[in-house]
Short mmCIF file of C-alpha atoms and ligand atoms in Angstrom, two decimals:
data_model
loop_
_atom_site.label_atom_id
_atom_site.label_comp_id
_atom_site.label_asym_id
_atom_site.label_seq_id
_atom_site.Cartn_x
_atom_site.Cartn_y
_atom_site.Cartn_z
CA MET A 20 24.04 10.50 -24.99
CA VAL A 21 24.61 13.00 -22.19
CA LYS A 22 20.92 13.81 -22.27
CA ILE A 23 20.01 10.16 -21.83
CA ILE A 24 22.36 9.77 -18.87
CA ILE A 25 20.89 12.87 -17.25
CA CYS A 26 17.34 11.56 -17.84
CA VAL A 27 18.16 8.19 -16.32
CA ILE A 28 19.95 9.57 -13.28
CA ALA A 29 17.15 12.09 -12.73
CA TYR A 30 14.67 9.21 -12.86
CA LEU A 31 16.61 7.05 -10.43
CA ILE A 32 16.94 9.85 -7.88
CA LEU A 33 13.82 11.93 -8.39
CA ALA A 34 11.21 9.23 -9.06
CA PRO A 35 10.95 8.06 -5.43
CA VAL A 36 10.91 11.68 -4.22
CA ILE A 37 8.21 12.82 -6.62
CA GLY A 38 6.36 9.51 -6.35
CA GLY A 39 6.30 9.78 -2.56
CA LEU A 40 5.16 13.39 -2.69
CA LEU A 41 2.39 12.50 -5.15
CA ALA A 42 1.32 9.70 -2.80
CA GLY A 43 1.23 12.25 0.05
CA ILE A 44 -0.78 14.72 -2.02
CA ASP A 45 -3.11 11.88 -2.95
CA ARG A 46 -3.70 11.14 0.74
CA VAL A 47 -4.35 14.79 1.59
CA ILE A 48 -6.74 15.24 -1.35
CA SER A 49 -8.53 11.99 -0.48
CA ALA A 50 -8.91 13.16 3.12
CA ARG A 51 -10.31 16.52 1.99
CA MET A 52 -12.75 14.74 -0.31
CA GLN A 53 -13.95 12.77 2.72
CA GLY A 54 -14.28 15.90 4.87
CA ARG A 55 -11.17 15.16 6.92
CA HIS A 56 -8.02 17.16 7.50
CA GLY A 57 -5.68 14.36 6.52
CA PRO A 58 -2.01 13.72 7.21
CA SER A 59 1.00 15.76 6.15
CA VAL A 60 2.08 15.49 2.51
CA PHE A 61 5.30 13.93 3.77
CA GLN A 62 3.42 11.11 5.48
CA PRO A 63 4.43 8.45 2.90
CA PHE A 64 8.07 9.24 3.65
CA TYR A 65 7.47 8.96 7.40
CA ASP A 66 5.80 5.61 6.78
CA PHE A 67 8.67 4.49 4.60
CA PHE A 68 11.39 5.39 7.11
CA LYS A 69 9.39 3.90 9.93
CA LEU A 70 9.14 0.62 8.07
CA LEU A 71 12.92 0.63 7.71
CA GLU A 72 13.23 1.00 11.48
CA LYS A 73 11.07 -1.99 12.29
CA GLU A 74 12.31 -5.37 13.36
CA PRO A 75 12.72 -7.62 10.30
CA ILE A 76 10.22 -10.46 10.34
CA THR A 77 9.95 -12.64 7.32
CA VAL A 78 8.23 -15.90 6.58
CA ASN A 79 11.11 -17.17 4.47
CA ASN A 80 14.20 -15.50 3.06
CA VAL A 81 13.31 -16.24 -0.52
CA GLN A 82 10.36 -13.90 -0.16
CA ASP A 83 12.66 -10.95 0.51
CA PHE A 84 14.72 -11.97 -2.49
CA TYR A 85 11.68 -11.94 -4.76
CA ILE A 86 10.58 -8.57 -3.46
CA ALA A 87 14.09 -7.19 -4.04
CA CYS A 88 13.84 -8.51 -7.62
CA PHE A 89 10.44 -6.87 -7.94
CA LEU A 90 11.91 -3.52 -6.91
CA LEU A 91 14.95 -4.03 -9.13
CA PHE A 92 12.94 -4.80 -12.24
CA ILE A 93 10.49 -1.97 -11.64
CA VAL A 94 13.50 0.36 -11.49
CA VAL A 95 14.96 -1.28 -14.61
CA THR A 96 11.62 -0.81 -16.40
CA GLY A 97 11.74 2.91 -15.71
CA PHE A 98 15.42 2.94 -16.60
CA PHE A 99 14.74 1.50 -20.08
CA PHE A 100 11.83 3.86 -20.53
CA PHE A 101 13.63 7.05 -19.55
CA ALA A 102 16.73 5.99 -21.46
CA GLY A 103 14.50 6.12 -24.55
CA MET A 104 14.75 2.43 -25.33
CA ASP A 105 12.35 -0.03 -26.89
CA LEU A 106 8.78 0.18 -25.64
CA LEU A 107 8.26 -3.57 -25.93
CA LEU A 108 11.32 -4.25 -23.79
CA VAL A 109 9.88 -1.86 -21.22
CA ILE A 110 6.56 -3.68 -21.16
CA PHE A 111 8.14 -7.12 -20.86
CA THR A 112 10.35 -5.98 -18.01
CA LEU A 113 7.30 -4.56 -16.29
CA SER A 114 5.54 -7.92 -16.60
CA LEU A 115 8.59 -9.66 -15.20
CA ALA A 116 8.59 -7.31 -12.20
CA SER A 117 4.91 -7.98 -11.53
CA THR A 118 5.58 -11.69 -11.78
CA PHE A 119 8.18 -11.44 -9.03
CA LEU A 120 5.66 -9.70 -6.78
CA ILE A 121 3.16 -12.49 -7.38
CA ILE A 122 5.74 -15.21 -6.71
CA ALA A 123 6.77 -13.43 -3.52
CA ALA A 124 3.17 -13.50 -2.32
CA PHE A 125 2.74 -17.15 -3.27
CA SER A 126 5.99 -18.15 -1.58
CA SER A 127 4.63 -17.42 1.89
CA ASN A 128 2.09 -20.24 1.67
CA SER A 129 -0.36 -18.18 3.65
CA ALA A 130 -4.02 -17.92 2.69
CA TYR A 131 -4.46 -14.17 2.23
CA PRO A 132 -1.36 -13.55 0.13
CA GLN A 133 -2.35 -16.48 -2.06
CA MET A 134 -5.73 -14.91 -2.69
CA GLY A 135 -3.99 -11.58 -3.29
CA ALA A 136 -1.56 -13.20 -5.72
CA GLU A 137 -4.38 -14.80 -7.68
CA ARG A 138 -6.15 -11.47 -7.86
CA GLU A 139 -2.95 -9.78 -8.97
CA LEU A 140 -2.65 -12.35 -11.77
CA LEU A 141 -6.19 -11.54 -12.86
CA GLN A 142 -5.35 -7.85 -12.82
CA MET A 143 -2.32 -8.50 -14.99
CA MET A 144 -4.53 -10.36 -17.42
CA ALA A 145 -6.89 -7.41 -17.37
CA TYR A 146 -4.37 -4.68 -18.17
CA GLU A 147 -1.77 -6.42 -20.35
CA PRO A 148 -3.77 -6.34 -23.64
CA MET A 149 -4.32 -2.60 -23.37
CA VAL A 150 -0.66 -1.94 -22.57
CA LEU A 151 0.37 -3.91 -25.65
CA ILE A 152 -2.19 -2.09 -27.79
CA THR A 153 -0.74 1.20 -26.55
CA ALA A 154 2.73 0.15 -27.67
CA ILE A 155 1.42 -0.98 -31.05
CA GLY A 156 -0.43 2.31 -31.41
CA PHE A 157 2.77 4.25 -30.83
CA TYR A 158 4.53 2.09 -33.38
CA LEU A 159 1.86 2.59 -36.03
CA TYR A 160 1.85 6.30 -35.43
CA SER A 161 5.55 7.07 -35.23
CA GLY A 162 7.02 4.09 -37.07
CA SER A 163 9.21 3.07 -34.17
CA PHE A 164 8.98 1.31 -30.84
CA ASN A 165 11.79 3.45 -29.46
CA VAL A 166 10.70 5.88 -26.77
CA ALA A 167 13.33 8.39 -27.93
CA ASP A 168 11.90 8.40 -31.48
CA ILE A 169 8.32 8.73 -30.22
CA ILE A 170 9.25 11.71 -28.06
CA HIS A 171 11.03 13.47 -30.92
CA ASN A 172 8.20 12.90 -33.35
CA SER A 173 7.25 16.46 -34.26
CA LYS A 174 3.50 15.81 -34.23
CA MET A 175 1.74 15.18 -30.94
CA SER A 176 0.29 11.67 -30.98
CA PHE A 177 -2.63 12.41 -28.67
CA PRO A 178 -5.14 13.65 -31.31
CA TYR A 179 -4.61 10.50 -33.35
CA MET A 180 -4.61 8.15 -30.38
CA ILE A 181 -7.51 9.45 -28.29
CA GLY A 182 -9.11 6.01 -28.12
CA ILE A 183 -5.89 4.39 -26.97
CA PHE A 184 -5.33 7.18 -24.46
CA ALA A 185 -8.78 6.64 -22.96
CA GLY A 186 -8.15 2.90 -22.80
CA PHE A 187 -4.80 3.49 -21.15
CA LEU A 188 -6.41 5.77 -18.56
CA PHE A 189 -8.82 2.96 -17.81
CA ILE A 190 -6.13 0.42 -17.04
CA LEU A 191 -4.10 3.06 -15.21
CA THR A 192 -6.70 2.71 -12.46
CA ILE A 193 -5.72 -0.95 -12.16
CA LYS A 194 -2.00 -0.28 -12.33
CA MET A 195 -2.11 2.54 -9.78
CA ARG A 196 -4.13 0.32 -7.45
CA LYS A 197 -7.10 2.61 -7.23
CA SER A 198 -10.70 1.76 -6.46
CA PRO A 199 -12.82 0.31 -8.19
CA PHE A 200 -10.01 -2.02 -9.30
CA ASP A 201 -7.75 -2.24 -6.25
CA LEU A 202 -8.48 -5.91 -5.81
CA SER A 203 -5.16 -7.34 -4.76
CA MET A 204 -3.42 -4.54 -2.92
CA SER A 205 -4.70 -1.14 -2.03
CA HIS A 206 -2.65 1.71 -0.65
CA HIS A 207 -5.43 2.65 1.73
CA ALA A 208 -5.90 1.32 5.21
CA HIS A 209 -7.72 -1.76 4.05
CA GLN A 210 -7.39 -5.17 5.49
CA GLU A 211 -7.72 -8.85 4.82
CA LEU A 212 -8.41 -9.71 1.20
CA VAL A 213 -8.03 -6.23 -0.13
CA ALA A 214 -4.53 -5.86 1.24
CA GLY A 215 -4.01 -9.55 0.63
CA LEU A 216 -0.89 -9.40 -1.46
CA LYS A 217 1.14 -7.63 1.20
CA THR A 218 -0.18 -9.48 4.25
CA GLU A 219 3.09 -11.31 4.88
CA PHE A 220 5.39 -8.40 4.05
CA SER A 221 6.51 -6.25 6.94
CA GLY A 222 9.29 -3.84 7.84
CA LYS A 223 11.94 -3.42 5.16
CA THR A 224 10.18 -5.76 2.74
CA LEU A 225 7.04 -3.67 2.85
CA ALA A 226 9.17 -0.53 2.48
CA MET A 227 10.59 -2.01 -0.74
CA VAL A 228 7.07 -2.64 -2.03
CA GLU A 229 6.16 0.97 -1.25
CA ILE A 230 9.14 2.50 -3.01
CA ALA A 231 8.61 0.20 -6.00
CA HIS A 232 5.07 1.52 -6.16
CA TRP A 233 6.36 5.10 -6.32
CA TYR A 234 8.84 4.23 -9.06
CA GLU A 235 6.07 2.47 -10.95
CA ASN A 236 3.68 5.43 -10.69
CA ILE A 237 6.26 7.81 -12.10
CA PHE A 238 6.99 5.42 -14.92
CA LEU A 239 3.25 5.12 -15.69
CA LEU A 240 2.90 8.89 -15.72
CA GLY A 241 5.83 8.87 -18.15
CA PHE A 242 3.67 6.71 -20.39
CA VAL A 243 0.90 9.32 -20.19
CA PHE A 244 3.49 11.97 -21.01
CA LEU A 245 4.43 10.08 -24.17
CA PHE A 246 1.03 10.85 -25.68
CA PHE A 247 1.75 14.57 -25.57
CA ALA A 248 5.49 14.84 -26.15
CA ASN A 249 6.45 16.34 -29.49
CA GLY A 250 9.99 17.44 -28.81
CA THR A 251 9.07 21.04 -28.02
CA ILE A 252 8.86 22.90 -24.71
CA ALA A 253 5.13 23.45 -25.19
CA GLY A 254 4.55 19.74 -25.67
CA THR A 255 6.58 18.99 -22.55
CA VAL A 256 4.60 21.46 -20.46
CA ILE A 257 1.28 20.14 -21.74
CA GLY A 258 2.48 16.59 -21.04
CA ILE A 259 3.44 17.34 -17.44
CA VAL A 260 0.19 19.19 -16.78
CA VAL A 261 -1.82 16.30 -18.20
CA CYS A 262 0.17 13.87 -16.02
CA LEU A 263 -0.79 15.84 -12.90
CA VAL A 264 -4.42 16.10 -14.01
CA THR A 265 -4.43 12.36 -14.66
CA TYR A 266 -3.13 11.68 -11.19
CA PHE A 267 -5.80 13.92 -9.66
CA PHE A 268 -8.42 12.20 -11.81
CA GLU A 269 -7.31 8.79 -10.51
CA THR A 270 -7.61 10.05 -6.94
CA PHE A 271 -11.07 11.36 -7.73
CA ILE A 272 -12.15 8.02 -9.20
CA ASP A 273 -10.62 6.24 -6.23
CA ASN A 274 -12.79 8.17 -3.80
CA ASN A 275 -15.99 7.96 -5.76
CA PHE A 276 -16.28 4.33 -6.74
CA ALA A 277 -16.91 1.22 -4.74
CA ARG A 278 -14.63 -1.74 -5.30
CA MET A 279 -15.85 -4.12 -7.97
CA LYS A 280 -15.51 -7.83 -8.41
CA TRP A 281 -12.66 -9.31 -10.40
CA ASN A 282 -14.89 -10.38 -13.29
CA VAL A 283 -16.06 -6.81 -13.76
CA ALA A 284 -12.45 -5.64 -13.80
CA LEU A 285 -11.44 -8.29 -16.31
CA ASN A 286 -14.47 -7.98 -18.60
CA SER A 287 -14.58 -4.21 -18.64
CA SER A 288 -10.88 -3.74 -19.30
CA TRP A 289 -10.92 -6.27 -22.14
CA LEU A 290 -14.02 -4.62 -23.55
CA VAL A 291 -12.29 -1.24 -23.44
CA ALA A 292 -9.15 -2.70 -25.01
CA ILE A 293 -11.15 -4.32 -27.82
CA THR A 294 -13.39 -1.37 -28.59
CA LEU A 295 -11.40 1.81 -27.92
CA GLY A 296 -7.98 0.28 -28.44
CA MET A 297 -8.64 -1.88 -31.49
CA ILE A 298 -10.77 0.69 -33.32
CA ASN A 299 -8.03 3.25 -32.79
CA ILE A 300 -5.44 0.79 -34.06
CA VAL A 301 -7.48 0.12 -37.19
CA VAL A 302 -7.88 3.87 -37.81
CA LEU A 303 -4.13 4.39 -37.35
CA TYR A 304 -3.42 1.52 -39.70
CA PHE A 305 -5.39 2.98 -42.57
CA MET A 306 -4.22 6.53 -42.00
CA MET B 83 15.25 11.05 15.17
CA SER B 84 12.89 8.13 15.16
CA TYR B 85 10.09 7.89 12.63
CA VAL B 86 8.06 5.38 14.62
CA THR B 87 6.25 8.20 16.38
CA LYS B 88 5.30 9.86 13.11
CA SER B 89 3.60 6.91 11.51
CA PRO B 90 2.00 4.68 14.13
CA TRP B 91 -0.17 2.06 12.49
CA VAL B 92 -2.65 0.48 14.81
CA ILE B 93 -4.36 -2.87 14.95
CA HIS B 94 -7.54 -3.16 16.92
CA TYR B 95 -8.80 -6.27 18.65
CA ASP B 96 -12.02 -6.53 20.60
CA GLY B 97 -12.16 -9.16 23.35
CA SER B 98 -15.03 -9.84 25.74
CA SER B 99 -16.73 -6.50 25.75
CA CYS B 100 -20.05 -4.79 25.30
CA ASN B 101 -18.66 -3.31 22.05
CA GLY B 102 -18.91 0.17 23.56
CA CYS B 103 -15.17 0.83 23.53
CA ASP B 104 -14.94 -0.94 20.22
CA ILE B 105 -17.18 1.65 18.61
CA GLU B 106 -15.32 4.49 20.31
CA VAL B 107 -12.06 3.27 18.77
CA LEU B 108 -13.65 3.30 15.34
CA ALA B 109 -15.07 6.75 16.08
CA CYS B 110 -11.48 8.01 16.24
CA LEU B 111 -11.12 7.20 12.55
CA THR B 112 -14.15 9.23 11.47
CA PRO B 113 -13.84 12.74 10.02
CA MET B 114 -14.84 14.12 13.44
CA TYR B 115 -11.61 12.99 15.14
CA ASP B 116 -9.58 11.98 12.07
CA VAL B 117 -6.55 10.29 13.62
CA GLU B 118 -4.95 10.06 10.18
CA ARG B 119 -3.83 13.63 10.95
CA PHE B 120 -1.13 12.00 13.08
CA GLY B 121 -0.33 9.42 10.44
CA ILE B 122 -2.33 6.80 12.30
CA ILE B 123 -3.72 4.10 10.05
CA ASN B 124 -5.96 1.28 11.14
CA THR B 125 -4.45 -1.85 9.64
CA GLY B 126 -5.99 -5.27 9.91
CA ASN B 127 -2.61 -6.90 9.89
CA PRO B 128 -0.45 -7.42 12.98
CA LYS B 129 2.68 -7.58 10.82
CA HIS B 130 2.15 -3.98 9.74
CA ALA B 131 1.09 -2.64 13.11
CA ASP B 132 3.04 -0.66 15.71
CA ILE B 133 0.31 -0.16 18.29
CA PHE B 134 -2.04 -2.85 19.53
CA LEU B 135 -5.34 -1.43 20.76
CA VAL B 136 -7.26 -3.94 22.83
CA THR B 137 -10.78 -3.33 24.03
CA GLY B 138 -12.62 -5.74 26.26
CA SER B 139 -11.32 -8.31 28.68
CA VAL B 140 -9.55 -11.56 27.99
CA ASN B 141 -11.30 -14.90 28.34
CA GLU B 142 -10.23 -18.49 27.87
CA GLN B 143 -11.36 -18.43 24.24
CA ASN B 144 -9.59 -15.33 23.04
CA LYS B 145 -6.40 -15.33 25.07
CA ALA B 146 -4.59 -17.33 22.38
CA VAL B 147 -5.77 -14.84 19.77
CA VAL B 148 -4.55 -11.85 21.75
CA LYS B 149 -1.25 -13.55 22.37
CA GLN B 150 -0.84 -14.47 18.72
CA ILE B 151 -1.56 -10.98 17.45
CA TYR B 152 0.99 -9.62 19.92
CA ASP B 153 3.61 -12.15 18.88
CA GLN B 154 3.16 -11.42 15.20
CA MET B 155 3.80 -7.70 15.60
CA PRO B 156 7.38 -6.67 14.82
CA GLU B 157 9.32 -4.67 17.42
CA PRO B 158 9.05 -1.87 18.50
CA LYS B 159 5.44 -2.37 19.55
CA VAL B 160 3.15 -0.94 22.18
CA VAL B 161 -0.03 -2.29 23.72
CA VAL B 162 -2.79 0.10 24.73
CA ALA B 163 -5.61 -1.34 26.82
CA ILE B 164 -8.77 0.67 26.24
CA GLY B 165 -11.70 0.76 28.62
CA ILE B 166 -12.01 -0.63 32.10
CA CYS B 167 -12.75 -4.09 30.72
CA ALA B 168 -9.36 -4.23 29.05
CA ASN B 169 -7.70 -2.73 32.13
CA ASN B 170 -8.88 -5.26 34.69
CA GLY B 171 -11.94 -7.12 33.47
CA GLY B 172 -14.41 -4.38 34.38
CA ILE B 173 -18.02 -5.36 34.50
CA PHE B 174 -17.22 -8.88 33.28
CA ARG B 175 -14.59 -9.45 35.94
CA GLU B 176 -16.64 -11.91 38.00
CA CYS B 177 -17.72 -14.03 35.06
CA TYR B 178 -16.65 -17.66 35.19
CA ASN B 179 -14.67 -17.54 31.95
CA ILE B 180 -12.94 -14.17 32.31
CA MET B 181 -9.25 -14.08 33.12
CA GLY B 182 -9.17 -10.34 33.75
CA GLY B 183 -7.50 -7.48 31.96
CA VAL B 184 -5.28 -7.73 28.91
CA ASP B 185 -2.18 -7.64 31.12
CA THR B 186 -2.92 -11.18 32.25
CA VAL B 187 -1.79 -12.37 28.81
CA ILE B 188 0.51 -9.76 27.28
CA PRO B 189 2.46 -6.82 28.72
CA VAL B 190 0.42 -3.61 28.56
CA ASP B 191 2.13 -0.23 28.17
CA VAL B 192 -0.73 2.25 28.45
CA TYR B 193 -4.03 1.92 30.30
CA VAL B 194 -6.91 4.09 29.13
CA PRO B 195 -9.71 4.05 31.71
CA GLY B 196 -13.37 4.77 31.06
CA CYS B 197 -16.57 2.94 30.37
CA ALA B 198 -16.73 3.61 27.52
CA ALA B 199 -13.41 5.36 26.98
CA ARG B 200 -14.02 8.59 25.08
CA PRO B 201 -12.34 9.06 21.68
CA GLU B 202 -10.32 11.95 23.14
CA ALA B 203 -9.05 9.66 25.88
CA ILE B 204 -8.20 6.97 23.35
CA ILE B 205 -6.24 9.44 21.21
CA ASP B 206 -4.46 10.65 24.38
CA GLY B 207 -3.61 7.06 25.22
CA VAL B 208 -2.21 6.41 21.76
CA VAL B 209 -0.14 9.60 21.92
CA LYS B 210 1.19 8.48 25.29
CA GLY B 211 1.97 5.14 23.68
CA LEU B 212 4.07 6.98 21.09
CA GLY B 213 6.45 8.03 23.87
CA VAL B 214 6.83 4.39 24.89
CA LEU B 215 7.30 3.43 21.25
CA ALA B 216 10.17 5.92 20.87
CA GLU B 217 11.77 4.59 24.06
CA LYS B 218 11.52 1.02 22.82
CA ARG B 219 13.00 2.02 19.49
CA ALA B 220 15.93 3.69 21.29
CA ALA B 221 16.34 0.57 23.43
CA MET B 222 16.46 -1.52 20.25
CA ASP B 223 19.35 0.60 19.02
CA ASN B 224 21.22 0.26 22.30
CA LYS B 225 20.64 -3.40 22.82
CA SER B 226 18.38 -5.43 20.62
CA ALA B 227 17.45 -7.80 23.43
CA ALA B 228 16.12 -5.14 25.79
CA PRO B 229 12.54 -4.64 24.54
CA ALA B 230 11.95 -8.38 24.36
CA ALA B 231 12.69 -8.76 28.08
CA ALA B 232 9.03 -8.55 29.08
CA GLU B 233 7.94 -11.31 26.74
CA PRO B 234 9.30 -14.52 28.26
CA LYS B 235 7.36 -13.81 31.44
CA ALA B 236 4.07 -13.59 29.60
CA GLU B 237 4.93 -16.72 27.70
CA GLU B 238 5.57 -18.66 30.91
CA ASN B 239 2.27 -17.41 32.17
CA THR B 240 0.24 -18.78 29.30
CA GLU B 241 2.21 -21.94 29.18
CA THR B 242 1.46 -22.88 32.76
CA GLU B 243 -2.15 -21.97 32.26
CA GLY B 244 -2.20 -24.07 29.13
CA LYS B 245 -1.06 -27.03 31.18
CA GLU B 246 -3.76 -26.44 33.74
CA GLU B 247 -6.32 -26.54 30.97
CA ALA B 248 -4.98 -29.82 29.70
S1 SF4 C 684 -15.29 -0.63 29.38
FE1 SF4 C 684 -17.50 -0.35 29.40
S2 SF4 C 684 -17.98 0.43 27.34
FE2 SF4 C 684 -15.92 -0.46 27.28
S3 SF4 C 684 -16.24 -2.52 26.57
FE3 SF4 C 684 -16.20 -2.59 28.82
S4 SF4 C 684 -18.33 -2.42 29.43
FE4 SF4 C 684 -18.21 -1.80 27.28
#
């Protein structure tokens, strides 16, 4: 019990710190890959605090409410996850959070956010099947949907779930808003359609979106960690190292691929889910 | 301490110009000058921007656009007029449709001269704008009405001109 409380409190406090730092490292690495010097690693924090200092401008108050709900449910998602609760509950809460973001964008009645919201919906359609398959995979392997049970399973699940892991990496690109699948909202200095979702958010509202993104990234890396955890120190170390490598890999992909159209994102992620994910599920089932 | 100076996001608008200054502004974003070192990001969205970079002069067609972009930016905000066209109309000054520099429509905080303004000069201008930004932020803390004082004047300006048009 004490362990769970520590885990949850550590997540609530450390996730934005580590998430922000990872975002900063991402920006520095991206800059180096493009032959630039790049900003300081603390730049995301400067951006965040600056946004808090700006004059609040909002299209309608309900938008801020939705964004606050988005942040809240992203935090709750991570909370459930790091408290070792049911994986399905985690996934449904995550979907609920994303829904609030989409409603917030729609509520402004402005053209670009509407486009962004539609694209975000398509992205959700693209990644949801694979996320569900991942949860089912964990269930088939460890006999439980509970994160705590999966972590304490003495055998590492990765060797048996390579296909699912690869599929999950694929949709991680969508979830982390990296090119080639950053259709609705990119964290780079893009404009118009590509930053569509957040067009009408400014100041504190945008700051909330940013911090939610950091929470979400840490939670997603937690998912990656789950593939390697086996209750031992060695498993934990391997898991953390793989999380960092995954993050670097996503940055690398981000800088090396051009953005693709939504149909490519949808088709390819469903194809990956059906082939890699389903075949792996079938193998696990008969094992 | 104010964070506005550490993360100035810019929005760039090009009015009636030869596109010379326009290209120089974009040159600042290239690896050669890399303004992201200072946390500067080029956003396409006035609602996210802190610094408004205007190149080129203002004409009857684009004055409403310039005004609207300025109005949509949340305080504290700074306007930097880049190139002699944006400062006072420059080479286009005598044209029948040109109103003059950017300051005929919105209040300008920093003037960067040059034809075309060099990237170094533009970066200098933005850095100078950061000082103004910090001042405006401090003024916001002291009295929230203070930084908005310059606006009503500009509004009157366009309004009367609007009537003339009609
Ligand atoms: S100042 Fe000179 S270079 Fe710049 S837009 Fe005007 S004419 Fe072109």
